[in-house]
Amino acid sequence: MTYKIELDSDYRKNLSVFLIKDVQNAAEIKEMVVKGTLDCCVIKPTLIIHPFQIAVAANKAVISKMQDKMTTKTLHTEILYNLSTSRNITQSLMKFGVGESDKNMLVGVIEESGEDRTDNVLSHFKGIISPIEELPKFSDTALIKKTYKIKDSELAVSTLTDSVVTRIATRDFTSV
Amino acid sequence: MADDGRKCALGYDFKLIKQGAEAKVYKGNYLGRPTIVKERFKKSYRLLDLDNHITKERIKSEARAVLRCKIAGIHTPALYLVDFERRCIYMEDVQNSTTIKDYITQISEEAENEAGTAGSLLMKLYPIAQEIGKVLGKLHANNIIHGDLTSSNMLLVKDEKDTLTIVLIDFGLSHVESSMEDKAVDLYVLQRALMSTHANVDRLFATILDAYMKENKKESHEVLKKFNEVWARGRKRTMVG
Ligand SMILES: Nc1ncnc2c1ncn2[C@@H]1O[C@H](COP(=O)(O)OP(=O)(O)O)[C@@H](O)[C@H]1O
Ligand SMILES: [Mg+2]
C-alpha cells in the first residue's frame, strides 16, 4: 500500500512515497513547500515509472548533502533536480515538480526511523490518498521514454525502471 | 592509509564476496534491492592525487560503458549510485547468475564424472559460446571496447525456460573506440584468458569468433585480419620471452 525504504545507512533515514489524486489545493501545497513550511517533495506522477526512481534520486540527494555537494538549495529541490536529465535547475524543477493546477501527485517524505511526520504532512493535501500500486495508471510511459531518451531496443534488455535509474545515477558525467 | 572495510559505509547487511587487485566487491541490500557494491580501494603505492584521479576515471569508464551497452541493446547491471568520494559503484545484483568461468568449470566437472568426451562437453557449451560471440559482436559494432574480456567478467543467467542471457560486467578498463586494432586486442585478451582458465575447452573460442563475425559483419574481415596480426605478434613475444 505504501512505499517505504531505508536510504543510505550513513544517513539513517527512510523515504516514504505516497500517491494522492484529485488534489484541490496544489497551489497552496506548492507555496508551503517552497516556503519550507511543508517538509516534503511533491512530484508529477506522469514522469515516474516506479517509486524506486524517486528512491534513487532522493538517495543521491542525501549523499550530496552529506558530502556538501548539493547543486540546489534544499533536499527537496535536489531530488527534483536529480530526477531530471537537464542541468538547468529551473527547468528541472518545472518539469518534475507539480504545477499549480495539477490534480495528481507523488509525495516523498524523508524521516528518521521512529519519527512519524507523514500523517501531519499528508493532512495538508485536499485529495485522495491512493495505493502506490495505482501509479502505473498515472505514469506516461511514452513521455518517460522521451524524457530520458530511451528507445525500444534498450527495453529489450532492461526494464524501463532500470534504464531510468541508471541514467539518474550517471547523469553528472554522461551526455546521453 | 590502510584499507578500511568500513570506508564504504556499507552497513551490516553487506558481505565481502571478492577481493581483487583493484576492487572489493560486496553483496547486500540497498534501497530495498539486492545490490552489488564495487569499491575501488586506495593503492598506497600510488601518489594520492594520481590514485584518486585514476580511480575516478575507472569509475566513470565503468558507469558510462554500462549505460552505453544498455543503449546498444546489451545486458548490463542497472546502476543505483555512483559515489566518487566512497570510490563505489552500487549496482543491481544480477539474480540467478553465475560467471561464465564458474559455469564452464562446473559443466566440465560434471562431464568428467559422467565420463563424457571433450566433444560432448563442447556441444553443451556451444549455445553459450554462440551467445557470447553475438554479444561481443554487438559490443564492437557499437565501438565499445571492454578492455578486460575474461570469463569472470561475463555473467550467465538461465531463466525458467532455459533461455540464456549473457550480462557483461567489469567495465573499468573500457573505452569508446572504432579502431580495428582495439577490437582485435579485446578478442585476443579473451582468447588468452580462455586458454589459461579453460584449457580443456579452448576450442570454444572458435565458436565465439564465428558468432562474433556474424554479428559484427561489416567489420568482420578487418577485425579478423588485425586479430591474426595481434596473434602473430603475441606468439613472437612468447617465443622470445
Ligand atoms: N552486478 C553483479 N551481479 C552479480 N555478480 C556480480 C556483479 N558484479 C560483480 N559480480 C561478481 O563479482 C565478481 C567481481 O566483480 P568485477 O566487477 O569483475 O570486479 P573485479 O575488477 O574485482 O574483477 C564477478 O566476477 C562476479 O562474480
Ligand atoms: Mg572482474
CSV table of C-alpha atoms and ligand atoms in Angstrom, one decimal:
chain,number,residue,atom,x,y,z
A,1,MET,CA,0.0,0.0,0.0
A,2,THR,CA,2.8,2.5,0.9
A,3,TYR,CA,6.3,2.5,-0.4
A,4,LYS,CA,8.9,2.9,2.3
A,5,ILE,CA,12.6,2.2,2.1
A,6,GLU,CA,15.7,2.9,4.0
A,7,LEU,CA,18.0,5.4,2.4
A,8,ASP,CA,21.8,5.1,2.6
A,9,SER,CA,22.8,3.8,6.0
A,10,ASP,CA,25.1,6.8,6.8
A,11,TYR,CA,22.1,9.0,6.6
A,12,ARG,CA,19.9,6.8,8.8
A,13,LYS,CA,16.6,8.0,7.4
A,14,ASN,CA,13.7,6.5,5.5
A,15,LEU,CA,11.9,7.6,2.4
A,16,SER,CA,8.1,7.1,2.0
A,17,VAL,CA,6.3,7.8,-1.2
A,18,PHE,CA,2.6,8.4,-1.4
A,19,LEU,CA,0.2,8.8,-4.3
A,20,ILE,CA,-2.5,11.4,-3.9
A,21,LYS,CA,-5.2,12.0,-6.5
A,22,ASP,CA,-7.8,14.7,-7.1
A,23,VAL,CA,-5.8,17.3,-5.1
A,24,GLN,CA,-7.8,20.5,-4.9
A,25,ASN,CA,-5.1,22.7,-3.4
A,26,ALA,CA,-2.0,22.3,-5.5
A,27,ALA,CA,-1.2,26.0,-5.5
A,28,GLU,CA,-1.3,26.1,-1.7
A,29,ILE,CA,0.8,23.0,-1.3
A,30,LYS,CA,3.4,24.3,-3.7
A,31,GLU,CA,3.7,27.6,-1.8
A,32,MET,CA,4.1,25.8,1.5
A,33,VAL,CA,6.8,23.5,0.1
A,34,VAL,CA,8.7,26.5,-1.4
A,35,LYS,CA,8.4,28.4,1.9
A,36,GLY,CA,9.6,25.4,3.8
A,37,THR,CA,6.5,25.1,6.0
A,38,LEU,CA,5.7,21.7,4.5
A,39,ASP,CA,8.6,19.4,4.6
A,40,CYS,CA,8.2,17.0,1.6
A,41,CYS,CA,8.9,16.7,-2.1
A,42,VAL,CA,6.0,16.9,-4.5
A,43,ILE,CA,6.4,15.2,-7.9
A,44,LYS,CA,4.4,14.8,-11.1
A,45,PRO,CA,3.4,11.2,-11.4
A,46,THR,CA,3.3,11.3,-15.2
A,47,LEU,CA,7.2,11.2,-15.2
A,48,ILE,CA,7.6,8.5,-12.6
A,49,ILE,CA,7.6,4.8,-13.7
A,50,HIS,CA,8.2,3.3,-10.2
A,51,PRO,CA,8.7,4.8,-6.7
A,52,PHE,CA,12.2,3.3,-6.9
A,53,GLN,CA,13.0,6.1,-9.4
A,54,ILE,CA,12.3,8.6,-6.6
A,55,ALA,CA,14.3,6.5,-4.1
A,56,VAL,CA,17.5,6.6,-6.3
A,57,ALA,CA,17.1,10.4,-6.9
A,58,ALA,CA,16.5,11.0,-3.2
A,59,ASN,CA,19.3,8.8,-2.1
A,60,LYS,CA,21.7,10.6,-4.4
A,61,ALA,CA,20.4,13.9,-2.9
A,62,VAL,CA,21.1,12.8,0.7
A,63,ILE,CA,24.6,11.7,-0.3
A,64,SER,CA,25.3,15.0,-2.0
A,65,LYS,CA,24.0,16.7,1.1
A,66,MET,CA,26.3,14.7,3.4
A,67,GLN,CA,29.2,15.5,1.1
A,68,ASP,CA,28.3,19.2,0.8
A,69,LYS,CA,27.9,18.7,-2.9
A,70,MET,CA,24.3,19.7,-3.5
A,71,THR,CA,23.6,21.7,-6.7
A,72,THR,CA,20.4,23.2,-5.4
A,73,LYS,CA,19.5,24.7,-2.0
A,74,THR,CA,17.2,22.2,-0.4
A,75,LEU,CA,17.0,18.4,-0.3
A,76,HIS,CA,13.6,18.6,-2.0
A,77,THR,CA,14.7,20.6,-4.9
A,78,GLU,CA,17.8,18.4,-5.2
A,79,ILE,CA,15.6,15.4,-5.6
A,80,LEU,CA,13.7,17.1,-8.5
A,81,TYR,CA,17.0,18.1,-10.0
A,82,ASN,CA,18.3,14.6,-9.7
A,83,LEU,CA,15.3,13.2,-11.5
A,84,SER,CA,15.8,15.5,-14.4
A,85,THR,CA,18.1,14.9,-17.4
A,86,SER,CA,18.7,18.7,-17.7
A,87,ARG,CA,21.4,20.6,-15.9
A,88,ASN,CA,19.2,23.6,-15.8
A,89,ILE,CA,17.8,23.9,-12.3
A,90,THR,CA,14.7,26.0,-13.1
A,91,GLN,CA,13.8,23.7,-16.0
A,92,SER,CA,14.2,20.6,-13.9
A,93,LEU,CA,12.0,21.9,-11.1
A,94,MET,CA,9.3,23.0,-13.5
A,95,LYS,CA,9.4,19.7,-15.3
A,96,PHE,CA,9.3,17.3,-12.3
A,97,GLY,CA,7.6,19.5,-9.7
A,98,VAL,CA,3.8,19.8,-9.7
A,99,GLY,CA,2.1,22.7,-11.3
A,100,GLU,CA,-0.5,24.9,-9.6
A,101,SER,CA,-3.4,23.3,-11.3
A,102,ASP,CA,-2.1,19.7,-11.1
A,103,LYS,CA,-4.6,17.2,-9.6
A,104,ASN,CA,-2.4,14.1,-9.1
A,105,MET,CA,0.9,14.0,-7.3
A,106,LEU,CA,3.5,11.8,-5.7
A,107,VAL,CA,4.7,12.9,-2.3
A,108,GLY,CA,8.1,11.9,-0.9
A,109,VAL,CA,8.7,12.2,2.8
A,110,ILE,CA,12.1,11.7,4.4
A,111,GLU,CA,12.1,10.9,8.1
A,112,GLU,CA,14.1,9.3,10.8
A,113,SER,CA,13.1,5.8,11.8
A,114,GLY,CA,10.7,6.2,14.8
A,115,GLU,CA,9.7,9.6,13.7
A,116,ASP,CA,6.2,9.9,12.3
A,117,ARG,CA,5.5,13.0,10.4
A,118,THR,CA,3.7,11.5,7.5
A,119,ASP,CA,0.2,11.9,8.9
A,120,ASN,CA,0.9,15.5,9.5
A,121,VAL,CA,2.3,16.1,6.1
A,122,LEU,CA,-0.5,14.3,4.3
A,123,SER,CA,-3.2,16.1,6.2
A,124,HIS,CA,-2.4,19.3,4.2
A,125,PHE,CA,-3.4,17.7,0.9
A,126,LYS,CA,-7.0,18.1,0.0
A,127,GLY,CA,-7.2,14.9,-2.1
A,128,ILE,CA,-7.5,11.2,-2.0
A,129,ILE,CA,-4.6,9.1,-0.8
A,130,SER,CA,-4.4,6.1,-3.1
A,131,PRO,CA,-2.4,2.9,-3.0
A,132,ILE,CA,1.0,3.3,-4.6
A,133,GLU,CA,0.2,0.3,-6.8
A,134,GLU,CA,-2.0,2.6,-8.8
A,135,LEU,CA,0.9,4.6,-10.0
A,136,PRO,CA,1.0,2.8,-13.4
A,137,LYS,CA,-2.4,4.4,-14.2
A,138,PHE,CA,-0.7,7.8,-13.9
A,139,SER,CA,2.7,7.2,-15.4
A,140,ASP,CA,3.1,8.3,-19.0
A,141,THR,CA,5.4,5.7,-20.4
A,142,ALA,CA,5.9,7.5,-23.8
A,143,LEU,CA,6.7,10.7,-22.1
A,144,ILE,CA,9.2,9.0,-19.7
A,145,LYS,CA,10.9,7.3,-22.7
A,146,LYS,CA,11.1,10.6,-24.5
A,147,THR,CA,12.4,12.5,-21.4
A,148,TYR,CA,15.1,10.0,-20.7
A,149,LYS,CA,15.8,9.2,-24.3
A,150,ILE,CA,15.1,5.5,-24.1
A,151,LYS,CA,14.5,3.5,-27.2
A,152,ASP,CA,12.6,0.2,-27.5
A,153,SER,CA,15.9,-1.6,-28.5
A,154,GLU,CA,17.1,-0.8,-25.0
A,155,LEU,CA,14.0,-2.1,-23.4
A,156,ALA,CA,14.7,-5.5,-24.9
A,157,VAL,CA,17.5,-5.8,-22.4
A,158,SER,CA,16.3,-3.7,-19.5
A,159,THR,CA,13.2,-2.7,-17.6
A,160,LEU,CA,12.1,0.9,-18.1
A,161,THR,CA,12.8,1.5,-14.3
A,162,ASP,CA,16.3,0.1,-14.6
A,163,SER,CA,17.1,2.3,-17.6
A,164,VAL,CA,15.7,5.4,-15.9
A,165,VAL,CA,17.6,4.8,-12.6
A,166,THR,CA,20.9,4.1,-14.5
A,167,ARG,CA,20.5,7.5,-16.2
A,168,ILE,CA,19.8,9.2,-12.9
A,169,ALA,CA,22.9,7.6,-11.3
A,170,THR,CA,25.2,8.6,-14.2
A,171,ARG,CA,23.7,11.9,-15.3
A,172,ASP,CA,26.6,14.1,-13.9
A,173,PHE,CA,29.2,12.6,-16.2
A,174,THR,CA,27.3,11.3,-19.2
A,175,SER,CA,25.8,13.1,-22.1
A,176,VAL,CA,23.1,10.8,-23.4
B,1,MET,CA,46.4,4.5,4.5
B,2,ALA,CA,45.2,1.1,5.4
B,3,ASP,CA,42.2,-0.2,3.5
B,4,ASP,CA,39.4,0.2,5.9
B,5,GLY,CA,36.5,-2.1,5.3
B,6,ARG,CA,34.1,0.4,6.8
B,7,LYS,CA,35.1,3.1,4.3
B,8,CYS,CA,32.3,2.1,2.0
B,9,ALA,CA,29.8,2.7,4.8
B,10,LEU,CA,28.0,-0.4,3.8
B,11,GLY,CA,26.3,-1.2,7.0
B,12,TYR,CA,25.8,-4.6,8.4
B,13,ASP,CA,23.9,-6.4,5.7
B,14,PHE,CA,26.8,-6.2,3.2
B,15,LYS,CA,29.2,-9.1,2.8
B,16,LEU,CA,32.5,-9.1,1.0
B,17,ILE,CA,32.4,-11.6,-1.9
B,18,LYS,CA,35.5,-10.8,-3.8
B,19,GLN,CA,38.8,-9.0,-3.1
B,20,GLY,CA,40.6,-8.3,-6.3
B,21,ALA,CA,43.7,-6.3,-7.1
B,22,GLU,CA,41.8,-3.1,-7.7
B,23,ALA,CA,38.4,-3.5,-6.0
B,24,LYS,CA,36.5,-5.1,-3.3
B,25,VAL,CA,33.1,-6.4,-4.3
B,26,TYR,CA,30.3,-6.6,-1.7
B,27,LYS,CA,26.8,-8.1,-1.8
B,28,GLY,CA,23.9,-6.9,0.1
B,29,ASN,CA,20.7,-4.9,0.1
B,30,TYR,CA,20.4,-1.2,-0.8
B,31,LEU,CA,17.3,0.9,-1.3
B,32,GLY,CA,15.3,-2.3,-0.9
B,33,ARG,CA,17.1,-4.1,-3.7
B,34,PRO,CA,19.7,-6.9,-3.9
B,35,THR,CA,22.8,-4.9,-4.6
B,36,ILE,CA,26.5,-5.3,-5.5
B,37,VAL,CA,28.9,-2.7,-4.4
B,38,LYS,CA,32.2,-2.4,-6.1
B,39,GLU,CA,34.7,-0.3,-4.1
B,40,ARG,CA,38.0,0.6,-5.8
B,41,PHE,CA,40.2,0.9,-2.7
B,42,LYS,CA,43.2,3.2,-2.4
B,43,LYS,CA,46.5,1.9,-3.6
B,44,SER,CA,49.1,3.1,-1.1
B,45,TYR,CA,52.0,2.8,-3.6
B,46,ARG,CA,50.4,5.4,-5.8
B,47,LEU,CA,50.5,9.1,-5.1
B,48,LEU,CA,47.2,10.1,-3.5
B,49,ASP,CA,46.2,12.6,-6.2
B,50,LEU,CA,47.1,10.3,-9.0
B,51,ASP,CA,45.3,7.4,-7.3
B,52,ASN,CA,42.2,9.5,-6.8
B,53,HIS,CA,42.3,10.6,-10.4
B,54,ILE,CA,42.8,7.1,-11.8
B,55,THR,CA,40.0,5.7,-9.6
B,56,LYS,CA,37.6,8.4,-10.7
B,57,GLU,CA,38.4,7.7,-14.4
B,58,ARG,CA,37.9,4.0,-13.9
B,59,ILE,CA,34.5,4.5,-12.2
B,60,LYS,CA,33.4,6.9,-14.9
B,61,SER,CA,34.5,4.5,-17.6
B,62,GLU,CA,32.7,1.6,-16.0
B,63,ALA,CA,29.4,3.6,-15.4
B,64,ARG,CA,29.4,5.1,-18.9
B,65,ALA,CA,30.0,1.8,-20.6
B,66,VAL,CA,27.2,0.2,-18.6
B,67,LEU,CA,24.8,2.8,-19.9
B,68,ARG,CA,26.2,2.7,-23.4
B,69,CYS,CA,25.7,-1.1,-23.5
B,70,LYS,CA,22.1,-0.7,-22.5
B,71,ILE,CA,21.5,1.8,-25.2
B,72,ALA,CA,23.2,-0.7,-27.7
B,73,GLY,CA,20.9,-3.5,-26.5
B,74,ILE,CA,23.4,-5.4,-24.4
B,75,HIS,CA,22.6,-6.6,-20.9
B,76,THR,CA,24.4,-4.9,-18.1
B,77,PRO,CA,23.5,-4.4,-14.4
B,78,ALA,CA,21.4,-1.4,-13.6
B,79,LEU,CA,23.2,1.3,-11.7
B,80,TYR,CA,21.8,2.7,-8.4
B,81,LEU,CA,24.6,5.0,-7.2
B,82,VAL,CA,28.0,6.2,-8.3
B,83,ASP,CA,29.9,7.7,-5.4
B,84,PHE,CA,33.3,9.1,-6.2
B,85,GLU,CA,34.0,10.0,-2.6
B,86,ARG,CA,33.4,6.5,-1.4
B,87,ARG,CA,35.0,5.2,-4.6
B,88,CYS,CA,32.0,3.0,-5.1
B,89,ILE,CA,29.5,1.9,-7.7
B,90,TYR,CA,26.3,0.4,-6.4
B,91,MET,CA,24.6,-1.8,-8.9
B,92,GLU,CA,21.9,-4.4,-9.5
B,93,ASP,CA,22.9,-7.8,-8.2
B,94,VAL,CA,22.1,-9.9,-11.2
B,95,GLN,CA,19.8,-12.6,-9.8
B,96,ASN,CA,20.3,-16.3,-10.6
B,97,SER,CA,23.6,-15.6,-12.3
B,98,THR,CA,26.9,-17.4,-12.4
B,99,THR,CA,30.1,-16.2,-14.0
B,100,ILE,CA,30.9,-17.9,-17.3
B,101,LYS,CA,34.0,-19.1,-15.6
B,102,ASP,CA,32.2,-20.9,-12.8
B,103,TYR,CA,29.7,-22.3,-15.2
B,104,ILE,CA,32.3,-23.8,-17.5
B,105,THR,CA,34.2,-25.2,-14.5
B,106,GLN,CA,31.0,-26.8,-13.2
B,107,ILE,CA,30.0,-28.2,-16.5
B,108,SER,CA,33.5,-29.6,-17.1
B,109,GLU,CA,33.4,-31.4,-13.7
B,110,GLU,CA,30.0,-32.8,-14.4
B,111,ALA,CA,31.2,-34.1,-17.8
B,112,GLU,CA,34.3,-35.7,-16.1
B,113,ASN,CA,32.1,-37.5,-13.6
B,114,GLU,CA,29.8,-38.7,-16.4
B,115,ALA,CA,32.9,-39.8,-18.3
B,116,GLY,CA,31.8,-37.8,-21.2
B,117,THR,CA,34.0,-36.9,-24.1
B,118,ALA,CA,35.5,-33.5,-24.8
B,119,GLY,CA,33.2,-33.3,-27.8
B,120,SER,CA,30.1,-33.7,-25.8
B,121,LEU,CA,31.3,-31.0,-23.3
B,122,LEU,CA,31.8,-28.6,-26.2
B,123,MET,CA,28.4,-29.4,-27.5
B,124,LYS,CA,26.9,-28.4,-24.2
B,125,LEU,CA,28.8,-25.1,-24.2
B,126,TYR,CA,28.1,-24.4,-27.8
B,127,PRO,CA,24.9,-22.3,-27.3
B,128,ILE,CA,26.6,-20.2,-24.6
B,129,ALA,CA,29.7,-19.6,-26.8
B,130,GLN,CA,27.4,-18.5,-29.6
B,131,GLU,CA,25.6,-16.1,-27.3
B,132,ILE,CA,28.9,-14.7,-26.1
B,133,GLY,CA,30.1,-14.1,-29.7
B,134,LYS,CA,26.8,-12.4,-30.5
B,135,VAL,CA,27.1,-10.0,-27.6
B,136,LEU,CA,30.7,-9.2,-28.3
B,137,GLY,CA,29.9,-8.6,-31.9
B,138,LYS,CA,27.2,-6.2,-30.9
B,139,LEU,CA,29.6,-4.5,-28.4
B,140,HIS,CA,32.2,-3.8,-31.0
B,141,ALA,CA,29.7,-2.9,-33.7
B,142,ASN,CA,28.8,-0.1,-31.3
B,143,ASN,CA,32.5,0.8,-30.8
B,144,ILE,CA,32.6,-0.2,-27.1
B,145,ILE,CA,35.9,-1.8,-26.2
B,146,HIS,CA,35.6,-3.8,-23.0
B,147,GLY,CA,39.3,-3.8,-22.1
B,148,ASP,CA,39.2,-6.9,-19.8
B,149,LEU,CA,37.2,-9.7,-21.5
B,150,THR,CA,37.5,-12.8,-19.4
B,151,SER,CA,35.1,-15.5,-18.4
B,152,SER,CA,34.8,-13.9,-14.9
B,153,ASN,CA,33.5,-10.7,-16.4
B,154,MET,CA,30.5,-12.3,-18.1
B,155,LEU,CA,27.5,-13.5,-16.2
B,156,LEU,CA,25.2,-16.2,-17.4
B,157,VAL,CA,21.6,-16.1,-16.5
B,158,LYS,CA,19.3,-19.0,-17.2
B,159,ASP,CA,15.6,-18.4,-16.8
B,160,GLU,CA,12.8,-20.9,-16.2
B,161,LYS,CA,12.5,-21.6,-20.0
B,162,ASP,CA,16.3,-22.2,-20.2
B,163,THR,CA,16.8,-19.0,-22.2
B,164,LEU,CA,20.4,-17.9,-22.0
B,165,THR,CA,21.3,-14.4,-21.3
B,166,ILE,CA,24.9,-13.0,-21.1
B,167,VAL,CA,25.3,-10.0,-18.9
B,168,LEU,CA,28.6,-8.1,-19.3
B,169,ILE,CA,30.3,-6.6,-16.2
B,170,ASP,CA,33.6,-5.1,-15.0
B,171,PHE,CA,34.0,-2.2,-17.5
B,172,GLY,CA,36.7,-0.2,-15.6
B,173,LEU,CA,39.1,-0.5,-18.4
B,174,SER,CA,36.6,0.1,-21.2
B,175,HIS,CA,36.6,2.9,-23.7
B,176,VAL,CA,34.9,4.0,-26.9
B,177,GLU,CA,37.0,3.4,-29.9
B,178,SER,CA,36.3,2.4,-33.5
B,179,SER,CA,39.8,1.1,-34.3
B,180,MET,CA,40.0,-2.4,-35.6
B,181,GLU,CA,43.3,-2.8,-33.6
B,182,ASP,CA,41.5,-2.2,-30.3
B,183,LYS,CA,38.7,-4.6,-31.2
B,184,ALA,CA,41.2,-7.3,-32.2
B,185,VAL,CA,43.1,-6.8,-28.9
B,186,ASP,CA,39.9,-7.1,-27.0
B,187,LEU,CA,39.3,-10.5,-28.6
B,188,TYR,CA,42.9,-11.6,-28.2
B,189,VAL,CA,42.7,-10.9,-24.4
B,190,LEU,CA,39.6,-13.1,-24.3
B,191,GLN,CA,41.3,-15.9,-26.2
B,192,ARG,CA,44.3,-15.8,-23.9
B,193,ALA,CA,42.0,-15.8,-20.9
B,194,LEU,CA,40.0,-18.7,-22.1
B,195,MET,CA,43.2,-20.7,-22.9
B,196,SER,CA,44.6,-20.2,-19.4
B,197,THR,CA,41.4,-20.7,-17.5
B,198,HIS,CA,39.7,-23.3,-19.6
B,199,ALA,CA,42.4,-25.2,-21.4
B,200,ASN,CA,40.1,-28.2,-21.8
B,201,VAL,CA,37.7,-26.2,-23.9
B,202,ASP,CA,40.0,-23.8,-25.7
B,203,ARG,CA,38.1,-24.6,-29.0
B,204,LEU,CA,35.2,-22.6,-27.5
B,205,PHE,CA,36.9,-19.5,-28.8
B,206,ALA,CA,36.4,-20.6,-32.4
B,207,THR,CA,32.7,-20.7,-31.9
B,208,ILE,CA,32.7,-17.3,-30.1
B,209,LEU,CA,34.7,-15.8,-33.0
B,210,ASP,CA,32.3,-17.3,-35.6
B,211,ALA,CA,29.2,-15.8,-33.9
B,212,TYR,CA,31.1,-12.5,-33.4
B,213,MET,CA,31.8,-12.3,-37.2
B,214,LYS,CA,28.1,-12.9,-38.0
B,215,GLU,CA,27.0,-10.1,-35.6
B,216,ASN,CA,29.7,-7.6,-36.5
B,217,LYS,CA,29.5,-8.4,-40.2
B,218,LYS,CA,30.6,-5.1,-41.6
B,219,GLU,CA,34.0,-5.2,-39.7
B,220,SER,CA,34.4,-8.9,-39.6
B,221,HIS,CA,37.1,-9.1,-42.3
B,222,GLU,CA,39.2,-6.3,-40.9
B,223,VAL,CA,38.9,-7.3,-37.3
B,224,LEU,CA,40.0,-10.9,-38.2
B,225,LYS,CA,42.9,-9.6,-40.2
B,226,LYS,CA,44.0,-7.5,-37.2
B,227,PHE,CA,43.4,-10.3,-34.8
B,228,ASN,CA,45.8,-12.5,-36.8
B,229,GLU,CA,48.4,-9.8,-36.7
B,230,VAL,CA,48.0,-9.4,-33.0
B,231,TRP,CA,48.2,-13.1,-32.5
B,232,ALA,CA,51.4,-13.4,-34.5
B,233,ARG,CA,52.9,-10.6,-32.5
B,234,GLY,CA,51.9,-12.3,-29.3
B,235,ARG,CA,53.4,-15.6,-30.5
B,236,LYS,CA,56.7,-13.9,-31.4
B,237,ARG,CA,56.7,-12.3,-28.0
B,238,THR,CA,56.2,-15.5,-26.1
B,239,MET,CA,58.8,-17.3,-28.2
B,240,VAL,CA,61.4,-14.7,-27.5
B,241,GLY,CA,60.4,-14.3,-23.8
C,1,LIG,N1,26.2,-7.0,-10.9
C,1,LIG,C1,26.7,-8.2,-10.5
C,1,LIG,N2,25.8,-9.2,-10.2
C,1,LIG,C2,26.2,-10.4,-9.8
C,1,LIG,N3,27.5,-10.6,-9.5
C,1,LIG,C3,28.5,-9.7,-9.8
C,1,LIG,C4,28.1,-8.4,-10.3
C,1,LIG,N4,29.2,-7.6,-10.4
C,1,LIG,C5,30.2,-8.4,-10.0
C,1,LIG,N5,29.8,-9.7,-9.6
C,1,LIG,C6,30.7,-10.7,-9.1
C,1,LIG,O1,31.8,-10.2,-8.5
C,1,LIG,C7,33.0,-10.6,-9.3
C,1,LIG,C8,34.0,-9.4,-9.4
C,1,LIG,O2,33.4,-8.3,-9.9
C,1,LIG,P1,34.1,-7.4,-11.1
C,1,LIG,O3,33.3,-6.3,-11.4
C,1,LIG,O4,34.5,-8.3,-12.2
C,1,LIG,O5,35.4,-6.9,-10.2
C,1,LIG,P2,37.0,-7.2,-10.4
C,1,LIG,O6,37.5,-5.9,-11.0
C,1,LIG,O7,37.5,-7.3,-9.0
C,1,LIG,O8,37.2,-8.4,-11.3
C,1,LIG,C9,32.4,-11.0,-10.6
C,1,LIG,O9,33.3,-11.9,-11.3
C,1,LIG,C10,31.1,-11.6,-10.3
C,1,LIG,O10,31.3,-12.9,-9.7
C,2,MG,MG,36.3,-9.0,-13.0
